[in-house]
Tab-separated table of C-alpha atoms in Angstrom:
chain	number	residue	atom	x	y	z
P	1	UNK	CA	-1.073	-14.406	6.630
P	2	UNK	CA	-3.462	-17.480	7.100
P	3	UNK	CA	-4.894	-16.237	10.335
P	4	UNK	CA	-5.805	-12.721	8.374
P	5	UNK	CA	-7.390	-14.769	5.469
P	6	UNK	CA	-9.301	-16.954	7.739
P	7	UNK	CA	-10.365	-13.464	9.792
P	8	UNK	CA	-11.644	-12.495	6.369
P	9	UNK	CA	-13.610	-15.210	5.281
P	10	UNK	CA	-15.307	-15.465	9.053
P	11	UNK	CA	-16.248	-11.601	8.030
P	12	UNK	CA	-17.475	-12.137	4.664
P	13	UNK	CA	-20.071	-15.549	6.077
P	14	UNK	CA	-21.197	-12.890	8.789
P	15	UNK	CA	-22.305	-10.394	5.977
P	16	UNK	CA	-23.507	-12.948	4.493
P	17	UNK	CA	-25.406	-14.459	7.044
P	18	UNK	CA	-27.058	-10.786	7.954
P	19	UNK	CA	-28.271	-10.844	4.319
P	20	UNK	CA	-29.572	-14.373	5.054
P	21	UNK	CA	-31.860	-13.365	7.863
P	22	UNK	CA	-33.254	-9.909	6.209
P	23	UNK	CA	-34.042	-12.234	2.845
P	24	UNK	CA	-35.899	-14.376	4.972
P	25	UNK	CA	-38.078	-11.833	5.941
P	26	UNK	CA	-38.787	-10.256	2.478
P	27	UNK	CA	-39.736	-13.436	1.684
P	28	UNK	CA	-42.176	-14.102	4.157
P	29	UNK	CA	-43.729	-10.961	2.910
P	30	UNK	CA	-43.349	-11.564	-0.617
P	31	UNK	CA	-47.055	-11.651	-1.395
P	32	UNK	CA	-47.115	-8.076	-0.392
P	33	UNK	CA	-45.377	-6.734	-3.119
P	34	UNK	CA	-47.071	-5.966	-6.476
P	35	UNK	CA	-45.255	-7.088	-9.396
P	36	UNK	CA	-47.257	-5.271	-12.209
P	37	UNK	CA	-48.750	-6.802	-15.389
P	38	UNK	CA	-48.627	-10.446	-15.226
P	39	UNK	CA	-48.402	-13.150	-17.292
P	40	UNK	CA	-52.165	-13.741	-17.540
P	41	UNK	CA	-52.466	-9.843	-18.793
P	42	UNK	CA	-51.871	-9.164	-22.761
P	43	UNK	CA	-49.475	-5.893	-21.904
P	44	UNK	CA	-47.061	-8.696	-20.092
P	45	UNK	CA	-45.161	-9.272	-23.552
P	46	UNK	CA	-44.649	-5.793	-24.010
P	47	UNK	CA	-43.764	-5.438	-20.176
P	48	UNK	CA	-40.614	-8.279	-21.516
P	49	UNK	CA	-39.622	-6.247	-24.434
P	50	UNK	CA	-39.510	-2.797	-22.829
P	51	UNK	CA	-36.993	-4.934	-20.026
P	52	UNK	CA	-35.048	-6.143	-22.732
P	53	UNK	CA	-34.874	-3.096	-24.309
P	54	UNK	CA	-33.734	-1.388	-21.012
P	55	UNK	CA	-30.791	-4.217	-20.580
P	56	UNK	CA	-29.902	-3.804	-23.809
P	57	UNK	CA	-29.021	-0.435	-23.609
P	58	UNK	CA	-27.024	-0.867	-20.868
P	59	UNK	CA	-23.126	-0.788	-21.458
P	60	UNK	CA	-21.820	-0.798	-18.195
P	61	UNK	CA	-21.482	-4.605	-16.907
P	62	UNK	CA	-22.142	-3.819	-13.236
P	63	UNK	CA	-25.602	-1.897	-14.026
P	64	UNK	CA	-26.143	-5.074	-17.195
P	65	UNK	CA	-25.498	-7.278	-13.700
P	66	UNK	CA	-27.998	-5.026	-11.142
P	67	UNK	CA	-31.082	-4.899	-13.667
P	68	UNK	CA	-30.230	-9.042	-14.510
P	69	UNK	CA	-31.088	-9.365	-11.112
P	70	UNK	CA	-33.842	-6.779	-10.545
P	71	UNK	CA	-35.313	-9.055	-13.398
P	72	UNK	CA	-34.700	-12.408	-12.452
P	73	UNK	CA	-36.470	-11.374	-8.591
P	74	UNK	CA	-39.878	-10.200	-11.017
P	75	UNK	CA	-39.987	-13.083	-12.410
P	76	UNK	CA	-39.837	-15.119	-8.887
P	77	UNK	CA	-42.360	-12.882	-7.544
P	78	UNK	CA	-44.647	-13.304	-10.294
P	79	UNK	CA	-44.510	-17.079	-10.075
P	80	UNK	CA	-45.195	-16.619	-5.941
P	81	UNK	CA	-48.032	-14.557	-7.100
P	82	UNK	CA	-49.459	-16.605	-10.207
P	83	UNK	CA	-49.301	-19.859	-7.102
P	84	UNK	CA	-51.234	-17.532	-5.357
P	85	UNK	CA	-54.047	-17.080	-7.521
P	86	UNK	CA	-54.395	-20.885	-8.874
P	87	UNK	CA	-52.937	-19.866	-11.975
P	88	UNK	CA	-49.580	-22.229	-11.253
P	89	UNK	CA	-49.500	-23.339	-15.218
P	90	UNK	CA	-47.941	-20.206	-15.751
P	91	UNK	CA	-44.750	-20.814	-12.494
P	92	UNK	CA	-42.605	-23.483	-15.233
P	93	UNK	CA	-42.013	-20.792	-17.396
P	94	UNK	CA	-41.461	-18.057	-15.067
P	95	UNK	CA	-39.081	-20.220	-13.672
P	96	UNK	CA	-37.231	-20.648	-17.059
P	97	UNK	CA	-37.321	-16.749	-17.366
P	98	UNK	CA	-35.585	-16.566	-13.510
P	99	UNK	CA	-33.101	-19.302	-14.973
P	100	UNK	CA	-31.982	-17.372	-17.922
P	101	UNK	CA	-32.172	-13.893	-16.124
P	102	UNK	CA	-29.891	-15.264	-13.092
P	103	UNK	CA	-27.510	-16.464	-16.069
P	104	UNK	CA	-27.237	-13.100	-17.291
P	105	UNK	CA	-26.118	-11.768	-13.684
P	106	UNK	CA	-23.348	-13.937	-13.973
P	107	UNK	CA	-21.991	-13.289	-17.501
P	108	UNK	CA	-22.170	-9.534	-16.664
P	109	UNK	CA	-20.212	-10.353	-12.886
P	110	UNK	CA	-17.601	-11.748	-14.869
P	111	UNK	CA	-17.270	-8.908	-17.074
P	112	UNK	CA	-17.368	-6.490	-14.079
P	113	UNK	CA	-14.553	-8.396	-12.697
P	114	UNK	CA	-12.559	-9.080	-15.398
P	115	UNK	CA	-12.590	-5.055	-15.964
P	116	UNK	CA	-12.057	-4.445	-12.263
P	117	UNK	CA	-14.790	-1.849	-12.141
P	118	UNK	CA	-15.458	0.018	-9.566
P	119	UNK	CA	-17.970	-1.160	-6.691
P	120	UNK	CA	-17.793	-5.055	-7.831
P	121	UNK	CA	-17.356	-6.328	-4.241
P	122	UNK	CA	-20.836	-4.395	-2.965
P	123	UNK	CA	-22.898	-6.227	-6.016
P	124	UNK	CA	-21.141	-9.094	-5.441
P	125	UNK	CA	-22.854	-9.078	-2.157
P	126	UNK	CA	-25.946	-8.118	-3.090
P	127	UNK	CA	-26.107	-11.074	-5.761
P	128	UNK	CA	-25.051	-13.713	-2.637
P	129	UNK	CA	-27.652	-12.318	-1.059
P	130	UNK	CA	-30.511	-12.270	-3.732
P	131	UNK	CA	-29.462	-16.057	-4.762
P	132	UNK	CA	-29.745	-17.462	-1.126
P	133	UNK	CA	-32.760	-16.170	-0.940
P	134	UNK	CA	-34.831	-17.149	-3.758
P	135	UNK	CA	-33.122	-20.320	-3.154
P	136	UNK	CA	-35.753	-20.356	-0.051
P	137	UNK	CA	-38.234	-19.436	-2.225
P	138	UNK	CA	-37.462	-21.665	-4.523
P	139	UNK	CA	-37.745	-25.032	-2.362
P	140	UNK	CA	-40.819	-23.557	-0.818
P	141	UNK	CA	-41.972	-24.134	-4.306
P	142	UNK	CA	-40.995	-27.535	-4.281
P	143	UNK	CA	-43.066	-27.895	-1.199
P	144	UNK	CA	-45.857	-26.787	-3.264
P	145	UNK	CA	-45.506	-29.427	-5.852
P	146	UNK	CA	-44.950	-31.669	-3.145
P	147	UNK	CA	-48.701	-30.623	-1.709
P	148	UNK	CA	-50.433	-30.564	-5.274
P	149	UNK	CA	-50.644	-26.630	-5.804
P	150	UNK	CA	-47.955	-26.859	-8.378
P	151	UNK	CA	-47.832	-29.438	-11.447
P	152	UNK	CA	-44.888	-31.645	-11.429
P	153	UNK	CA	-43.947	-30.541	-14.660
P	154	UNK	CA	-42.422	-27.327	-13.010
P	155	UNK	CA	-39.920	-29.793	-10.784
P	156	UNK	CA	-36.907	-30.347	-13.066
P	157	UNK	CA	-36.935	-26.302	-13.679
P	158	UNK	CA	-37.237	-25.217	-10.405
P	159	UNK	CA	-34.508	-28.056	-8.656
P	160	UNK	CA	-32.368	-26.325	-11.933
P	161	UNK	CA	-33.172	-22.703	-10.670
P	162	UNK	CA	-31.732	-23.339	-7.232
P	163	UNK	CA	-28.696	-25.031	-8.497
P	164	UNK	CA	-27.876	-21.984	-10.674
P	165	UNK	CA	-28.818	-19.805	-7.571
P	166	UNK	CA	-26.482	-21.878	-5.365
P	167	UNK	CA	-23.531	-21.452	-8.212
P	168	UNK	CA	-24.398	-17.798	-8.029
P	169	UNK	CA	-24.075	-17.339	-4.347
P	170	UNK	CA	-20.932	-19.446	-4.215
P	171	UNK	CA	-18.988	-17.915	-6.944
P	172	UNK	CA	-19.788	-14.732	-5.305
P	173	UNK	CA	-18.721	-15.596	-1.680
P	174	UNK	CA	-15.542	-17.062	-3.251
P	175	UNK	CA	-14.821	-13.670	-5.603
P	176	UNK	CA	-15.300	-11.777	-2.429
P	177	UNK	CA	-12.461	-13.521	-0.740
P	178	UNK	CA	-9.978	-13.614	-3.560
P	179	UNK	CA	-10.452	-9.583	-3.939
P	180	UNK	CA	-10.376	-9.367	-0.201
P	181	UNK	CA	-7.009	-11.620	-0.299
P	182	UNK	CA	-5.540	-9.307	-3.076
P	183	UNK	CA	-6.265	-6.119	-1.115
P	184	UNK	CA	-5.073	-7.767	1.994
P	185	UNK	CA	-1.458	-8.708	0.333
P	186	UNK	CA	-1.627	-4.882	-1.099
P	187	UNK	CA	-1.918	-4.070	2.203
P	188	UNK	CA	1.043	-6.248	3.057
P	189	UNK	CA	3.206	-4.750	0.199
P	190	UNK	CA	2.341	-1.529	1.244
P	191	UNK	CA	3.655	-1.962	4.846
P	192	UNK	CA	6.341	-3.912	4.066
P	193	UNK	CA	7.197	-0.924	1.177
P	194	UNK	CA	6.904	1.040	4.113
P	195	UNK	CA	9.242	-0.629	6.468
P	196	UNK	CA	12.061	-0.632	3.736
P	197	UNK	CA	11.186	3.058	3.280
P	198	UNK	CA	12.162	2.811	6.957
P	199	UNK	CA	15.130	1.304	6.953
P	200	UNK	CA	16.536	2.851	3.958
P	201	UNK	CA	15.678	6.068	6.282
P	202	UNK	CA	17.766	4.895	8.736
P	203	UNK	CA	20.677	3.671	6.771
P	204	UNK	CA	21.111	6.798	5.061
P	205	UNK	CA	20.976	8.355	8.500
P	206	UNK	CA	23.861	6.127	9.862
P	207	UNK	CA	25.813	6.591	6.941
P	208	UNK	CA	25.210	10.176	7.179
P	209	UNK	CA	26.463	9.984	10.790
P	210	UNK	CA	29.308	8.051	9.768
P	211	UNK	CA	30.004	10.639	7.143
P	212	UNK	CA	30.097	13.533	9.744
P	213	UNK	CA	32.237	10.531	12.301
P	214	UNK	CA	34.635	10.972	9.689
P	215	UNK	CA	34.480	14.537	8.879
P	216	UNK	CA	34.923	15.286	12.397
P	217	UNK	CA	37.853	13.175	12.326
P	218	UNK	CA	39.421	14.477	9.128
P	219	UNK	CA	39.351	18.241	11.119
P	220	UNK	CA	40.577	16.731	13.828
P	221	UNK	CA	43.449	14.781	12.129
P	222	UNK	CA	43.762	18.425	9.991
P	223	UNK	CA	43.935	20.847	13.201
P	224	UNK	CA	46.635	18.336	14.946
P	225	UNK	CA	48.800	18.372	11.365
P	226	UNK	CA	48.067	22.252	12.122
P	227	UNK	CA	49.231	21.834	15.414
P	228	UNK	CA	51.914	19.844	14.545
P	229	UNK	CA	53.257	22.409	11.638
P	230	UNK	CA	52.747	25.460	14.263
P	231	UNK	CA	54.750	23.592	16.605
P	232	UNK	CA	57.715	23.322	13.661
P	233	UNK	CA	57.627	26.738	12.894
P	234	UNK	CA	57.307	27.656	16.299
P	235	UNK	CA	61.038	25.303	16.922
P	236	UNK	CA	62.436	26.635	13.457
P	237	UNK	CA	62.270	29.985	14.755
P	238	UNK	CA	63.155	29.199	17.965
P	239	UNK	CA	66.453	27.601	16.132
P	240	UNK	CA	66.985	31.029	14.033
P	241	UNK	CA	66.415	33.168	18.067
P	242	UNK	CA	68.979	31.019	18.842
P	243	UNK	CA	71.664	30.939	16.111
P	244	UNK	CA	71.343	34.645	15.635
P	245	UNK	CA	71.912	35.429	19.721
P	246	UNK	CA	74.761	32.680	19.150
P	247	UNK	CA	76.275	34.683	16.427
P	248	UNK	CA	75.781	37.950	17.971
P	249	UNK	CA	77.464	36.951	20.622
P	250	UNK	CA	80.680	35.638	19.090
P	251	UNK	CA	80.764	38.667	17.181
P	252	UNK	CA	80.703	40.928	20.771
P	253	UNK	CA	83.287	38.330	21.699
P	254	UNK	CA	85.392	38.940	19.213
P	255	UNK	CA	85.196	42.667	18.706
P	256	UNK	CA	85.948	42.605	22.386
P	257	UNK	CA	88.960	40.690	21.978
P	258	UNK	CA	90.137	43.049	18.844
P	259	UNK	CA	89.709	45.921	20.998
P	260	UNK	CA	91.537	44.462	24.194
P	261	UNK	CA	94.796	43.298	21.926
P	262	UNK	CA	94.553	46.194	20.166
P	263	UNK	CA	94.310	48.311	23.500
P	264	UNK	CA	97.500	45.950	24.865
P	265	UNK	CA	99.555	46.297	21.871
P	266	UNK	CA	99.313	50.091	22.175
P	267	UNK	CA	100.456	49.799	25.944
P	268	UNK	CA	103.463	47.418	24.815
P	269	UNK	CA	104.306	50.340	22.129
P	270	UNK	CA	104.252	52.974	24.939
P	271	UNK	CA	106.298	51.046	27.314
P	272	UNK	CA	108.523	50.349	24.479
P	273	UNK	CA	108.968	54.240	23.669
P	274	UNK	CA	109.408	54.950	27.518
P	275	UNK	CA	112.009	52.474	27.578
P	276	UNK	CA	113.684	53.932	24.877
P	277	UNK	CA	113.712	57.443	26.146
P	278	UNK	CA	115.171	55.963	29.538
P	279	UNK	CA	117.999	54.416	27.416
P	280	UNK	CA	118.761	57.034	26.139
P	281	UNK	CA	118.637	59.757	29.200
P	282	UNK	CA	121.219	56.819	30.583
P	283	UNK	CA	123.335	57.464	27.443
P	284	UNK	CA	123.378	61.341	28.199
């Protein structure tokens, strides 16, 4: 579990460094980029207003969040560009605007994350990203109070600005990790889910094996008690073969026997009679 975490953090400072090196390079080309109407212009109060009005009509946090930030990045540039053209009175307040804009981003990241709404990890990202680097713009500002192009008035603001931009980036980086940690123990409870879903598999399977074990057993122990009962009959009748030969017999035996003395008795009769008749062929 650690080793994963610490995998994920070592992926989330890579992003982040990535970001690093591409904000480095918009912000060596900052003074490219055209900002609009500018502070110096009379249309730049109506340029805040229509902004405000925009962000106000926002009611999704994540969008409230994206536009914060859109913002806050004007009003950098505008300083960068006001330095530019030895107009630098106007950078402290510009600054303040960044200040309260960047503020904004976070109240509206909290509410995207408290709501869990969808895509919160990509802006998160994109806000670490934005903070580091106006934080480089920011101290190159520094530098330029440092030199004299800036009045030191504008210090206190801008060492404020890149405090709030540092609490920006490292709220974000640590948000990123905690909802990478969640849907890394997801993960975890998923496979784990999965494993029991797995074993439960495999226990019903043995018991169903065991089930048909003793099934198989139970026909067995039924077809022997089969066997068994066949064999009984098979002796019972073998019993009644035998006791009706028995008794057929003796009855041969003794009709036999019947007939025999009957047979004699007549023979002893005839003998008798032939006795007789000799007796009395003597007495004539």
């Amino acid at each position: 579990m650690l080793k994963s975490v610490n995998l994920l953090r070592a992926v989330v400072i890579v992003v982040i460094c990535v970001f690093i090196a591409s904000s480095i390079v918009l912000a060596n080309n900052i003074k490219i980029l055209n900002p609009g109407v500018l502070p110096d212009s009379p249309a730049y109060e109506l340029k805040l207003k229509l902004e405000d009005k925009e962000l106000a009509a926002l009611n999704d946090p994540l969008e409230k969040a994206k536009l914060s930030l859109k913002m806050a990045d004007l009003r950098l540039l505008e300083a960068m560009v006001m330095e530019e053209m030895d107009k630098s009175q106007f950078v402290n307040g510009l600054v303040k605007d960044y200040n309260e804009n960047l503020t904004q981003v976070l109240l509206s990241l909290a509410e995207a994350i408290s709501e869990e709404s969808p895509g919160v990890d990509e802006a998160l990202v994109v806000v670490s990203d934005a903070a580091i680097k106006d934080i480089d713009i920011l101290e190159g500002l520094l530098d330029l109070i440092k030199l004299g192009y800036i009045p030191e008035e504008s210090q206190l603001t801008i060492e404020l600005a890149i405090n709030i931009s540092q609490i920006v980036s490292d709220v974000s980086i640590e948000v990123l990790v905690e909802i990478a940690d969640g849907e890394l123990e997801v993960l975890l409870e998923e496979a784990a889910g999965d494993d029991d879903d797995d074993e439960a598999a495999d226990d019903d399977d043995d018991e169903a094996a065991d089930d048909d074990d003793d099934e198989a057993t139970d026909d067995d122990e039924t077809t022997t008690s089969d066997d068994e009962t066949t064999t009984d009959d098979d002796d019972e009748a073998d019993d009644d073969d035998d006791e009706a030969a028995g008794t057929d017999d003796d009855s041969d035996d003794d009709d036999d026997d019947e007939a025999v003395g009957a047979d004699d008795d007549e023979a002893d009769d005839d003998d008798d009679e032939v006795d007789d008749d000799d007796d009395e062929a003597d007495d004539d």
